[in-house]
Amino acid sequence: MEQRILSYIREQNMIREGSRGIAAVSGGADSMCLMHMLHLLAPELHTEFTVCHVIHGIRGEEALRDAEHVRREAERLGLPCRVFERNVPKLAEEQGLSLEEAGRAARYSCLEELKRETGAEWIALAHQKEDQAETVLFHILRGTGIRGLRGIRPVQGDRIRPLLTCSRGEIEAWLCRRGITYCTDSTNLEDTYTRNKLRNQIIPMLEEINPGVKEHMLSLAKEADELYDIQEQMVQRLRVHCSYRRSDGTLLLNEDVVAGRLMPDEVNLPDSLPEETDMGGDTLLGELILLEMGCIAGRRKDLTREHTGSVLALFRKETGKRVDLPYDMEAVRTYQGVTLRRKKIMADAVEQGKTAGGSGQNLSILVEKRPYAAGDPIPTGEHEKMIDAAAVVGEIRLRTPKQEDEIAIHENGGRKKLSRFFTDRKIPREEREAWPVVADDQKVIWVVGLRLAENCKITEFTKEVYIIRIADQSNDCMDG
């Protein structure tokens, strides 16, 4: 067993020679095996590590007993040990999480804190074969694609799982042979948590039907992992030609590409993307939408096939239709396709120089006045403009459109209602009310990202200018 785990660690490149790490140890059989196994293999791996234990504030004296057992065993092995205490029930209440979710968040927070303190490169977790099978089944029940069928990854960033090839029976037998004791968490015997129900009720029932069900789920996870690599390459190629991230943070899924009308040959996908095609239609597009929603939200945990299906359905609906999505997101049918974004949040203090752009992003305005001489460079970016200072009346401010707004579109002074201007530019009606506009006391100077008023542009008579910059104050969108 020791040699198998050592080979697995090396095969998966889990531990760099000479590195420091952390072992998450709860005191149960799996984590005690992890601690002792890493201690046994450390000389051969040329590594060292610190033990981390977290008291969750749930099990009272039993939790203190577990912490003391871990501390004592770590001391016996000559390993540094850090014990954290967190009030998980309070954290769950404050953040609206289940106890299971709050406990996981607390553990990972403590691990990250210890990682910073010790300069560790890796964090070892004690997941094993049964955990893998439970995770695959859990993902199936929640609704998943190939990505979720892969189950637990052996290496995920700085997280490593050296015991993933070991069964619980093997682990307990190994501990028994070595006389290593471990604690039993009484909450694992309760069916309050979903994973406990799977472990204590569902999987035993499935094993009555087929004793090899866990091994079959592990084989499924392995095959899914291989297929996912292929699918991921196809999705990334599709993403280049199908997704367009605007400067305001919104994401447009182009209708022509989704319909298969603009698909270039080099993407190596079918010429068209029919609605019910396994690897050429909704499956790939669903993965792309999941990827982009995760990018905007910063996480994918509660994003499912139900959500991708509702986004895909928008392509068959009229402009303006929308669906609500997790993490305060929405998808909106537009002229060009479907836009994914954070929900719009109108600013409470437009007069203080902030407004909500079309994507719900918080924007601020920066204005700088300076002399101008013929030949000085004039900014051409979407979020930076130079205007003639003499054309400004009163104060320059950033705001949202008003019903009476007009913009000068001709040098001779000809104007157009802003509502008509938006229609001509095919800006969806639901985005217009929050579109950022720069104005002075009398007129619209600039419809941000679309047009600068003709009567504010630089001329041969310009002596002074204003440099106007629009800055995004939020980082809601994570580019992928």
Short mmCIF file of C-alpha atoms in Angstrom, two decimals:
data_model
loop_
_atom_site.label_atom_id
_atom_site.label_comp_id
_atom_site.label_asym_id
_atom_site.label_seq_id
_atom_site.Cartn_x
_atom_site.Cartn_y
_atom_site.Cartn_z
CA MET A 1 0.00 0.00 0.00
CA GLU A 2 2.85 2.39 0.83
CA GLN A 3 4.50 1.78 -2.56
CA ARG A 4 1.18 2.21 -4.39
CA ILE A 5 0.58 5.58 -2.73
CA LEU A 6 4.18 6.67 -3.37
CA SER A 7 3.86 5.76 -7.06
CA TYR A 8 0.52 7.60 -7.25
CA ILE A 9 2.00 10.75 -5.68
CA ARG A 10 4.83 10.71 -8.21
CA GLU A 11 2.62 9.80 -11.16
CA GLN A 12 0.30 12.76 -10.43
CA ASN A 13 3.18 15.15 -9.59
CA MET A 14 1.58 15.94 -6.23
CA ILE A 15 4.65 16.90 -4.20
CA ARG A 16 7.68 18.80 -5.44
CA GLU A 17 10.97 17.66 -3.94
CA GLY A 18 12.07 20.01 -1.16
CA SER A 19 8.61 21.54 -0.72
CA ARG A 20 6.59 22.11 2.45
CA GLY A 21 2.96 21.09 2.84
CA ILE A 22 -0.06 20.75 5.10
CA ALA A 23 -2.03 17.62 6.01
CA ALA A 24 -5.69 18.18 6.94
CA VAL A 25 -6.34 15.73 9.80
CA SER A 26 -9.74 15.35 11.45
CA GLY A 27 -8.76 12.33 13.56
CA GLY A 28 -10.83 9.81 11.60
CA ALA A 29 -9.41 6.69 9.97
CA ASP A 30 -8.75 8.25 6.55
CA SER A 31 -6.98 11.36 7.82
CA MET A 32 -4.94 9.44 10.41
CA CYS A 33 -3.78 7.16 7.61
CA LEU A 34 -2.91 10.24 5.55
CA MET A 35 -0.81 11.75 8.37
CA HIS A 36 1.07 8.54 9.14
CA MET A 37 1.55 7.66 5.47
CA LEU A 38 2.97 11.09 4.58
CA HIS A 39 5.26 10.89 7.63
CA LEU A 40 6.45 7.46 6.46
CA LEU A 41 7.06 8.63 2.86
CA ALA A 42 8.43 12.12 3.66
CA PRO A 43 12.12 11.10 3.62
CA GLU A 44 11.73 9.49 0.19
CA LEU A 45 9.73 12.45 -1.14
CA HIS A 46 12.16 14.94 0.44
CA THR A 47 9.33 16.95 1.92
CA GLU A 48 7.97 18.05 5.31
CA PHE A 49 4.55 19.11 6.44
CA THR A 50 2.41 20.63 9.21
CA VAL A 51 -0.73 19.00 10.59
CA CYS A 52 -3.92 21.09 10.58
CA HIS A 53 -7.03 20.29 12.65
CA VAL A 54 -10.23 22.36 12.87
CA ILE A 55 -12.76 22.31 15.74
CA HIS A 56 -16.13 23.24 14.23
CA GLY A 57 -18.01 24.18 17.39
CA ILE A 58 -20.67 21.51 16.78
CA ARG A 59 -19.83 18.33 18.74
CA GLY A 60 -18.75 19.70 22.12
CA GLU A 61 -16.57 17.35 24.20
CA GLU A 62 -16.30 14.84 21.37
CA ALA A 63 -14.65 17.47 19.17
CA LEU A 64 -12.17 18.38 21.91
CA ARG A 65 -11.35 14.67 22.27
CA ASP A 66 -10.60 14.43 18.53
CA ALA A 67 -8.41 17.55 18.60
CA GLU A 68 -6.40 16.21 21.52
CA HIS A 69 -5.93 12.84 19.78
CA VAL A 70 -4.62 14.53 16.61
CA ARG A 71 -2.33 16.81 18.62
CA ARG A 72 -0.94 13.89 20.61
CA GLU A 73 -0.32 11.70 17.53
CA ALA A 74 1.36 14.56 15.65
CA GLU A 75 3.60 15.23 18.64
CA ARG A 76 4.51 11.54 18.84
CA LEU A 77 5.62 11.66 15.18
CA GLY A 78 7.52 14.91 15.71
CA LEU A 79 5.18 16.85 13.40
CA PRO A 80 4.18 20.48 13.96
CA CYS A 81 0.43 20.76 14.56
CA ARG A 82 -1.96 23.71 14.50
CA VAL A 83 -5.50 23.47 15.91
CA PHE A 84 -8.08 26.07 14.85
CA GLU A 85 -11.44 26.74 16.50
CA ARG A 86 -14.35 28.07 14.43
CA ASN A 87 -18.02 28.64 15.27
CA VAL A 88 -19.51 26.93 12.23
CA PRO A 89 -23.21 27.22 13.30
CA LYS A 90 -22.78 30.99 13.61
CA LEU A 91 -21.00 31.17 10.25
CA ALA A 92 -23.82 29.16 8.63
CA GLU A 93 -26.45 31.50 10.06
CA GLU A 94 -24.61 34.68 9.06
CA GLN A 95 -23.91 33.55 5.49
CA GLY A 96 -27.11 31.60 4.86
CA LEU A 97 -25.25 28.30 4.40
CA SER A 98 -25.97 24.75 5.47
CA LEU A 99 -23.81 23.41 8.31
CA GLU A 100 -22.08 21.17 5.76
CA GLU A 101 -21.21 24.09 3.48
CA ALA A 102 -20.17 26.34 6.36
CA GLY A 103 -17.95 23.60 7.80
CA ARG A 104 -16.22 23.12 4.47
CA ALA A 105 -15.70 26.87 4.10
CA ALA A 106 -14.27 27.10 7.62
CA ARG A 107 -11.85 24.23 7.02
CA TYR A 108 -10.55 25.63 3.76
CA SER A 109 -10.19 29.08 5.31
CA CYS A 110 -8.04 27.63 8.12
CA LEU A 111 -5.96 25.62 5.66
CA GLU A 112 -5.32 28.72 3.57
CA GLU A 113 -4.34 30.71 6.66
CA LEU A 114 -1.88 28.04 7.74
CA LYS A 115 -0.54 27.78 4.21
CA ARG A 116 0.30 31.49 4.24
CA GLU A 117 1.91 31.23 7.69
CA THR A 118 4.11 28.23 6.84
CA GLY A 119 4.86 28.94 3.18
CA ALA A 120 3.39 25.56 2.22
CA GLU A 121 3.00 24.61 -1.44
CA TRP A 122 0.49 21.78 -1.09
CA ILE A 123 -2.47 20.79 1.07
CA ALA A 124 -3.13 17.05 1.43
CA LEU A 125 -6.73 15.87 1.89
CA ALA A 126 -7.76 12.36 2.90
CA HIS A 127 -10.35 11.50 0.23
CA GLN A 128 -10.35 7.82 -0.76
CA LYS A 129 -12.16 5.47 -3.15
CA GLU A 130 -15.53 5.50 -1.39
CA ASP A 131 -15.47 9.29 -1.28
CA GLN A 132 -14.92 9.26 -5.03
CA ALA A 133 -17.90 6.97 -5.61
CA GLU A 134 -20.11 9.08 -3.31
CA THR A 135 -19.08 12.25 -5.14
CA VAL A 136 -19.90 10.83 -8.57
CA LEU A 137 -23.32 9.69 -7.35
CA PHE A 138 -23.90 13.03 -5.61
CA HIS A 139 -23.14 14.90 -8.86
CA ILE A 140 -25.47 12.62 -10.84
CA LEU A 141 -28.30 13.32 -8.40
CA ARG A 142 -27.72 17.09 -8.56
CA GLY A 143 -27.55 17.06 -12.35
CA THR A 144 -24.19 17.06 -14.06
CA GLY A 145 -22.34 16.58 -17.33
CA ILE A 146 -19.06 14.88 -18.09
CA ARG A 147 -17.22 17.39 -15.90
CA GLY A 148 -19.08 16.31 -12.76
CA LEU A 149 -18.81 12.62 -13.58
CA ARG A 150 -15.05 12.89 -13.14
CA GLY A 151 -15.65 13.16 -9.41
CA ILE A 152 -12.78 14.23 -7.15
CA ARG A 153 -9.55 15.25 -8.88
CA PRO A 154 -6.25 13.83 -7.55
CA VAL A 155 -4.67 17.26 -7.94
CA GLN A 156 -6.69 20.48 -7.87
CA GLY A 157 -4.49 23.53 -7.69
CA ASP A 158 -2.60 23.19 -4.41
CA ARG A 159 -4.94 20.43 -3.11
CA ILE A 160 -3.65 16.85 -3.38
CA ARG A 161 -5.35 13.55 -2.53
CA PRO A 162 -2.75 10.79 -2.11
CA LEU A 163 -5.26 8.16 -0.85
CA LEU A 164 -7.64 8.29 -3.80
CA THR A 165 -6.67 4.79 -4.97
CA CYS A 166 -7.27 3.23 -1.52
CA SER A 167 -10.51 1.78 -0.19
CA ARG A 168 -11.79 2.40 3.33
CA GLY A 169 -11.30 -1.28 4.13
CA GLU A 170 -7.64 -1.13 3.06
CA ILE A 171 -7.08 1.99 5.16
CA GLU A 172 -8.61 0.53 8.31
CA ALA A 173 -6.65 -2.72 7.87
CA TRP A 174 -3.38 -0.75 7.43
CA LEU A 175 -4.07 1.24 10.61
CA CYS A 176 -4.92 -1.93 12.51
CA ARG A 177 -1.68 -3.66 11.48
CA ARG A 178 0.31 -0.68 12.74
CA GLY A 179 -1.65 -0.24 15.95
CA ILE A 180 -2.76 3.27 15.00
CA THR A 181 -5.99 4.40 16.68
CA TYR A 182 -8.50 6.84 15.25
CA CYS A 183 -11.66 8.67 16.27
CA THR A 184 -15.20 8.14 15.01
CA ASP A 185 -17.24 11.26 14.29
CA SER A 186 -20.75 10.55 15.60
CA THR A 187 -22.27 12.95 13.06
CA ASN A 188 -21.11 10.61 10.27
CA LEU A 189 -23.67 8.10 11.54
CA GLU A 190 -26.51 10.63 11.24
CA ASP A 191 -28.40 11.07 7.99
CA THR A 192 -28.74 14.84 8.36
CA TYR A 193 -26.24 15.54 5.59
CA THR A 194 -26.73 14.45 1.98
CA ARG A 195 -23.40 12.67 1.81
CA ASN A 196 -24.21 10.69 4.95
CA LYS A 197 -27.49 9.52 3.37
CA LEU A 198 -25.60 8.40 0.30
CA ARG A 199 -22.96 6.60 2.40
CA ASN A 200 -25.28 5.06 4.97
CA GLN A 201 -28.44 4.34 2.96
CA ILE A 202 -28.27 4.73 -0.82
CA ILE A 203 -24.95 3.06 -1.66
CA PRO A 204 -25.64 0.01 0.58
CA MET A 205 -28.99 -0.38 -1.22
CA LEU A 206 -27.24 -0.17 -4.60
CA GLU A 207 -24.69 -2.73 -3.45
CA GLU A 208 -27.53 -5.15 -2.70
CA ILE A 209 -28.44 -4.92 -6.39
CA ASN A 210 -24.83 -5.04 -7.58
CA PRO A 211 -21.93 -5.48 -5.13
CA GLY A 212 -19.55 -3.92 -7.65
CA VAL A 213 -21.44 -0.63 -7.98
CA LYS A 214 -18.68 1.46 -6.36
CA GLU A 215 -16.04 0.07 -8.69
CA HIS A 216 -18.32 0.77 -11.64
CA MET A 217 -18.69 4.40 -10.55
CA LEU A 218 -14.92 4.69 -10.25
CA SER A 219 -14.51 3.31 -13.78
CA LEU A 220 -17.13 5.80 -14.98
CA ALA A 221 -15.20 8.64 -13.36
CA LYS A 222 -11.98 7.53 -15.09
CA GLU A 223 -13.64 7.34 -18.52
CA ALA A 224 -15.37 10.69 -17.95
CA ASP A 225 -12.01 12.26 -17.15
CA GLU A 226 -10.59 11.13 -20.49
CA LEU A 227 -13.68 12.30 -22.41
CA TYR A 228 -13.74 15.63 -20.62
CA ASP A 229 -10.27 16.51 -21.86
CA ILE A 230 -11.50 16.09 -25.44
CA GLN A 231 -14.70 18.01 -24.77
CA GLU A 232 -12.80 20.83 -23.05
CA GLN A 233 -10.58 21.33 -26.11
CA MET A 234 -13.67 21.56 -28.34
CA VAL A 235 -15.39 24.01 -25.98
CA GLN A 236 -12.34 26.27 -25.87
CA ARG A 237 -12.24 26.34 -29.68
CA LEU A 238 -15.95 27.09 -29.77
CA ARG A 239 -15.51 29.82 -27.15
CA VAL A 240 -13.11 31.80 -29.33
CA HIS A 241 -15.76 32.18 -32.04
CA CYS A 242 -18.98 32.12 -30.04
CA SER A 243 -18.38 34.28 -26.95
CA TYR A 244 -17.70 37.99 -26.99
CA ARG A 245 -16.91 39.78 -23.74
CA ARG A 246 -17.83 43.42 -23.87
CA SER A 247 -15.82 46.13 -22.16
CA ASP A 248 -18.59 46.60 -19.57
CA GLY A 249 -18.25 43.01 -18.38
CA THR A 250 -21.31 41.52 -20.08
CA LEU A 251 -20.90 38.44 -22.22
CA LEU A 252 -22.61 37.99 -25.59
CA LEU A 253 -23.30 34.54 -27.04
CA ASN A 254 -23.48 35.26 -30.76
CA GLU A 255 -26.68 33.99 -32.38
CA ASP A 256 -25.13 33.31 -35.79
CA VAL A 257 -22.38 31.17 -34.29
CA VAL A 258 -24.77 29.29 -32.04
CA ALA A 259 -26.96 28.59 -35.07
CA GLY A 260 -23.94 27.26 -36.92
CA ARG A 261 -23.93 29.99 -39.59
CA LEU A 262 -20.49 31.41 -38.80
CA MET A 263 -18.65 28.29 -37.64
CA PRO A 264 -15.12 28.33 -39.14
CA ASP A 265 -13.56 25.10 -40.41
CA GLU A 266 -10.68 25.21 -37.96
CA VAL A 267 -13.01 24.66 -35.01
CA ASN A 268 -13.38 21.04 -36.17
CA LEU A 269 -17.07 20.89 -35.28
CA PRO A 270 -20.09 19.97 -37.41
CA ASP A 271 -21.21 22.56 -39.98
CA SER A 272 -24.39 23.17 -38.00
CA LEU A 273 -25.34 22.76 -34.38
CA PRO A 274 -28.78 21.11 -34.22
CA GLU A 275 -30.73 21.19 -31.00
CA GLU A 276 -30.33 17.53 -30.04
CA THR A 277 -26.77 16.56 -31.00
CA ASP A 278 -24.64 14.91 -28.32
CA MET A 279 -21.20 16.35 -29.07
CA GLY A 280 -22.02 19.01 -31.64
CA GLY A 281 -25.09 20.80 -30.34
CA ASP A 282 -26.56 21.47 -26.93
CA THR A 283 -23.93 19.45 -25.06
CA LEU A 284 -21.02 21.60 -26.22
CA LEU A 285 -23.03 24.81 -26.05
CA GLY A 286 -24.19 23.85 -22.58
CA GLU A 287 -20.60 23.39 -21.47
CA LEU A 288 -19.70 26.75 -23.00
CA ILE A 289 -22.56 28.46 -21.16
CA LEU A 290 -21.55 26.77 -17.88
CA LEU A 291 -17.99 27.96 -18.43
CA GLU A 292 -19.08 31.54 -19.06
CA MET A 293 -21.57 31.62 -16.18
CA GLY A 294 -18.84 30.34 -13.88
CA CYS A 295 -16.55 33.05 -15.20
CA ILE A 296 -19.05 35.80 -14.41
CA ALA A 297 -20.07 34.37 -11.02
CA GLY A 298 -16.60 33.23 -9.96
CA ARG A 299 -17.90 29.73 -9.08
CA ARG A 300 -19.91 26.89 -10.59
CA LYS A 301 -21.21 24.90 -7.63
CA ASP A 302 -24.95 25.67 -8.06
CA LEU A 303 -24.93 25.91 -11.86
CA THR A 304 -26.65 22.93 -13.48
CA ARG A 305 -28.01 21.63 -16.81
CA GLU A 306 -31.34 23.20 -15.93
CA HIS A 307 -29.70 26.63 -16.09
CA THR A 308 -27.88 26.00 -19.37
CA GLY A 309 -31.11 24.69 -20.86
CA SER A 310 -33.00 27.84 -19.90
CA VAL A 311 -30.26 29.98 -21.48
CA LEU A 312 -30.30 27.95 -24.70
CA ALA A 313 -34.10 28.24 -24.83
CA LEU A 314 -33.76 32.03 -25.02
CA PHE A 315 -32.38 31.73 -28.56
CA ARG A 316 -35.84 30.58 -29.64
CA LYS A 317 -37.61 33.52 -27.95
CA GLU A 318 -38.17 37.16 -28.81
CA THR A 319 -35.86 40.03 -27.86
CA GLY A 320 -36.20 41.19 -24.28
CA LYS A 321 -37.02 37.82 -22.72
CA ARG A 322 -34.83 36.91 -19.76
CA VAL A 323 -34.19 34.21 -17.18
CA ASP A 324 -32.84 34.51 -13.65
CA LEU A 325 -29.71 32.53 -12.80
CA PRO A 326 -27.85 31.72 -9.56
CA TYR A 327 -25.32 34.11 -8.05
CA ASP A 328 -27.39 37.19 -8.98
CA MET A 329 -26.96 36.65 -12.72
CA GLU A 330 -29.42 36.83 -15.59
CA ALA A 331 -29.52 35.93 -19.28
CA VAL A 332 -31.29 38.30 -21.68
CA ARG A 333 -32.34 37.74 -25.29
CA THR A 334 -30.94 40.60 -27.39
CA TYR A 335 -30.73 41.49 -31.07
CA GLN A 336 -27.33 39.83 -31.40
CA GLY A 337 -28.00 36.67 -29.38
CA VAL A 338 -28.09 36.11 -25.61
CA THR A 339 -26.30 38.28 -23.08
CA LEU A 340 -25.09 36.87 -19.75
CA ARG A 341 -24.50 39.40 -16.98
CA ARG A 342 -24.93 40.38 -13.37
CA LYS A 343 -28.41 41.75 -12.70
CA LYS A 344 -28.74 45.47 -13.14
CA ILE A 345 -28.41 47.54 -9.99
CA MET A 346 -29.42 51.17 -10.43
CA ALA A 347 -27.16 53.57 -8.59
CA ASP A 348 -28.52 55.40 -5.58
CA ALA A 349 -26.16 58.35 -5.97
CA VAL A 350 -25.87 59.46 -9.58
CA GLU A 351 -24.94 62.97 -8.43
CA GLN A 352 -21.84 61.55 -6.75
CA GLY A 353 -20.47 60.42 -10.07
CA LYS A 354 -21.56 56.79 -10.03
CA THR A 355 -24.11 54.91 -12.07
CA ALA A 356 -24.94 51.38 -13.09
CA GLY A 357 -23.86 50.49 -16.60
CA GLY A 358 -25.74 48.12 -18.85
CA SER A 359 -24.27 45.10 -17.05
CA GLY A 360 -24.82 46.22 -13.49
CA GLN A 361 -21.20 47.30 -13.16
CA ASN A 362 -20.40 50.24 -10.83
CA LEU A 363 -18.75 53.02 -12.82
CA SER A 364 -17.04 56.24 -11.80
CA ILE A 365 -16.02 59.31 -13.81
CA LEU A 366 -12.65 61.07 -13.76
CA VAL A 367 -12.38 64.52 -15.35
CA GLU A 368 -9.13 66.40 -15.99
CA LYS A 369 -8.82 69.87 -17.56
CA ARG A 370 -5.69 70.83 -19.50
CA PRO A 371 -4.43 73.19 -22.25
CA TYR A 372 -4.60 71.95 -25.82
CA ALA A 373 -2.41 72.62 -28.85
CA ALA A 374 -3.04 71.49 -32.41
CA GLY A 375 -1.49 68.08 -32.94
CA ASP A 376 -1.85 66.87 -29.35
CA PRO A 377 -2.91 63.19 -29.30
CA ILE A 378 -6.64 62.60 -28.93
CA PRO A 379 -7.75 59.44 -27.03
CA THR A 380 -9.76 56.99 -29.10
CA GLY A 381 -10.65 54.33 -26.50
CA GLU A 382 -14.21 53.32 -25.64
CA HIS A 383 -13.85 54.59 -22.06
CA GLU A 384 -11.70 57.69 -22.52
CA LYS A 385 -12.60 60.82 -24.50
CA MET A 386 -11.25 64.36 -25.01
CA ILE A 387 -13.74 67.20 -25.49
CA ASP A 388 -13.56 70.94 -26.13
CA ALA A 389 -13.76 72.67 -22.73
CA ALA A 390 -15.52 75.68 -24.30
CA ALA A 391 -18.49 73.47 -25.22
CA VAL A 392 -19.23 72.55 -21.60
CA VAL A 393 -21.94 74.35 -19.64
CA GLY A 394 -21.82 73.86 -15.87
CA GLU A 395 -20.66 70.60 -14.31
CA ILE A 396 -19.71 67.35 -16.05
CA ARG A 397 -21.34 64.30 -14.47
CA LEU A 398 -21.98 60.63 -15.13
CA ARG A 399 -25.64 59.59 -15.02
CA THR A 400 -28.30 57.42 -16.59
CA PRO A 401 -30.49 58.60 -19.52
CA LYS A 402 -33.47 60.90 -19.06
CA GLN A 403 -36.62 60.81 -21.17
CA GLU A 404 -35.91 64.21 -22.73
CA ASP A 405 -32.25 63.53 -23.59
CA GLU A 406 -30.96 64.29 -27.08
CA ILE A 407 -27.49 64.01 -28.63
CA ALA A 408 -25.95 66.21 -31.35
CA ILE A 409 -25.19 64.01 -34.34
CA HIS A 410 -24.42 66.65 -37.03
CA GLU A 411 -21.91 69.48 -37.17
CA ASN A 412 -24.77 71.85 -38.13
CA GLY A 413 -26.41 71.19 -34.75
CA GLY A 414 -28.83 68.43 -35.78
CA ARG A 415 -29.93 66.31 -32.82
CA LYS A 416 -31.54 62.97 -32.23
CA LYS A 417 -33.61 61.76 -29.29
CA LEU A 418 -31.53 59.39 -27.20
CA SER A 419 -34.33 56.81 -27.26
CA ARG A 420 -34.24 56.87 -31.08
CA PHE A 421 -30.43 56.71 -31.03
CA PHE A 422 -30.55 53.55 -28.90
CA THR A 423 -33.11 52.01 -31.28
CA ASP A 424 -30.91 52.75 -34.29
CA ARG A 425 -27.96 51.14 -32.51
CA LYS A 426 -30.12 48.10 -31.66
CA ILE A 427 -29.54 48.50 -27.94
CA PRO A 428 -32.11 46.27 -26.16
CA ARG A 429 -34.80 48.24 -24.36
CA GLU A 430 -34.00 46.61 -21.03
CA GLU A 431 -30.41 47.89 -21.19
CA ARG A 432 -31.18 51.53 -22.10
CA GLU A 433 -32.43 52.73 -18.72
CA ALA A 434 -29.07 51.97 -17.09
CA TRP A 435 -26.74 52.91 -19.94
CA PRO A 436 -23.97 55.29 -18.73
CA VAL A 437 -24.22 58.81 -20.14
CA VAL A 438 -21.88 61.78 -19.59
CA ALA A 439 -23.67 65.15 -19.57
CA ASP A 440 -23.32 68.75 -18.46
CA ASP A 441 -26.08 71.03 -17.16
CA GLN A 442 -27.67 71.37 -20.61
CA LYS A 443 -26.89 68.42 -22.85
CA VAL A 444 -25.55 64.92 -23.40
CA ILE A 445 -21.84 64.99 -24.11
CA TRP A 446 -21.12 61.29 -24.55
CA VAL A 447 -23.10 58.06 -24.66
CA VAL A 448 -20.36 55.91 -23.17
CA GLY A 449 -19.02 53.29 -25.52
CA LEU A 450 -21.27 54.45 -28.39
CA ARG A 451 -20.95 58.09 -29.45
CA LEU A 452 -19.47 61.49 -28.58
CA ALA A 453 -21.69 64.50 -29.28
CA GLU A 454 -20.60 66.42 -32.42
CA ASN A 455 -20.82 69.80 -30.66
CA CYS A 456 -18.23 68.72 -28.06
CA LYS A 457 -15.48 67.50 -30.39
CA ILE A 458 -12.06 69.10 -30.78
CA THR A 459 -11.84 71.82 -33.47
CA GLU A 460 -9.12 74.10 -34.86
CA PHE A 461 -10.25 76.72 -32.34
CA THR A 462 -9.92 74.48 -29.24
CA LYS A 463 -7.61 75.96 -26.59
CA GLU A 464 -8.56 73.90 -23.52
CA VAL A 465 -9.91 70.38 -23.20
CA TYR A 466 -11.41 68.00 -20.68
CA ILE A 467 -10.11 64.44 -20.55
CA ILE A 468 -12.98 62.22 -19.40
CA ARG A 469 -12.33 58.67 -18.23
CA ILE A 470 -14.88 56.08 -17.15
CA ALA A 471 -13.56 53.49 -14.67
CA ASP A 472 -15.15 50.21 -13.64
CA GLN A 473 -15.18 49.97 -9.84
CA SER A 474 -16.19 46.30 -9.65
CA ASN A 475 -14.44 43.05 -10.53
CA ASP A 476 -17.50 40.82 -10.82
CA CYS A 477 -16.39 39.23 -14.08
CA MET A 478 -13.49 36.79 -14.06
CA ASP A 479 -12.10 36.41 -17.53
CA GLY A 480 -11.49 32.77 -18.32
#
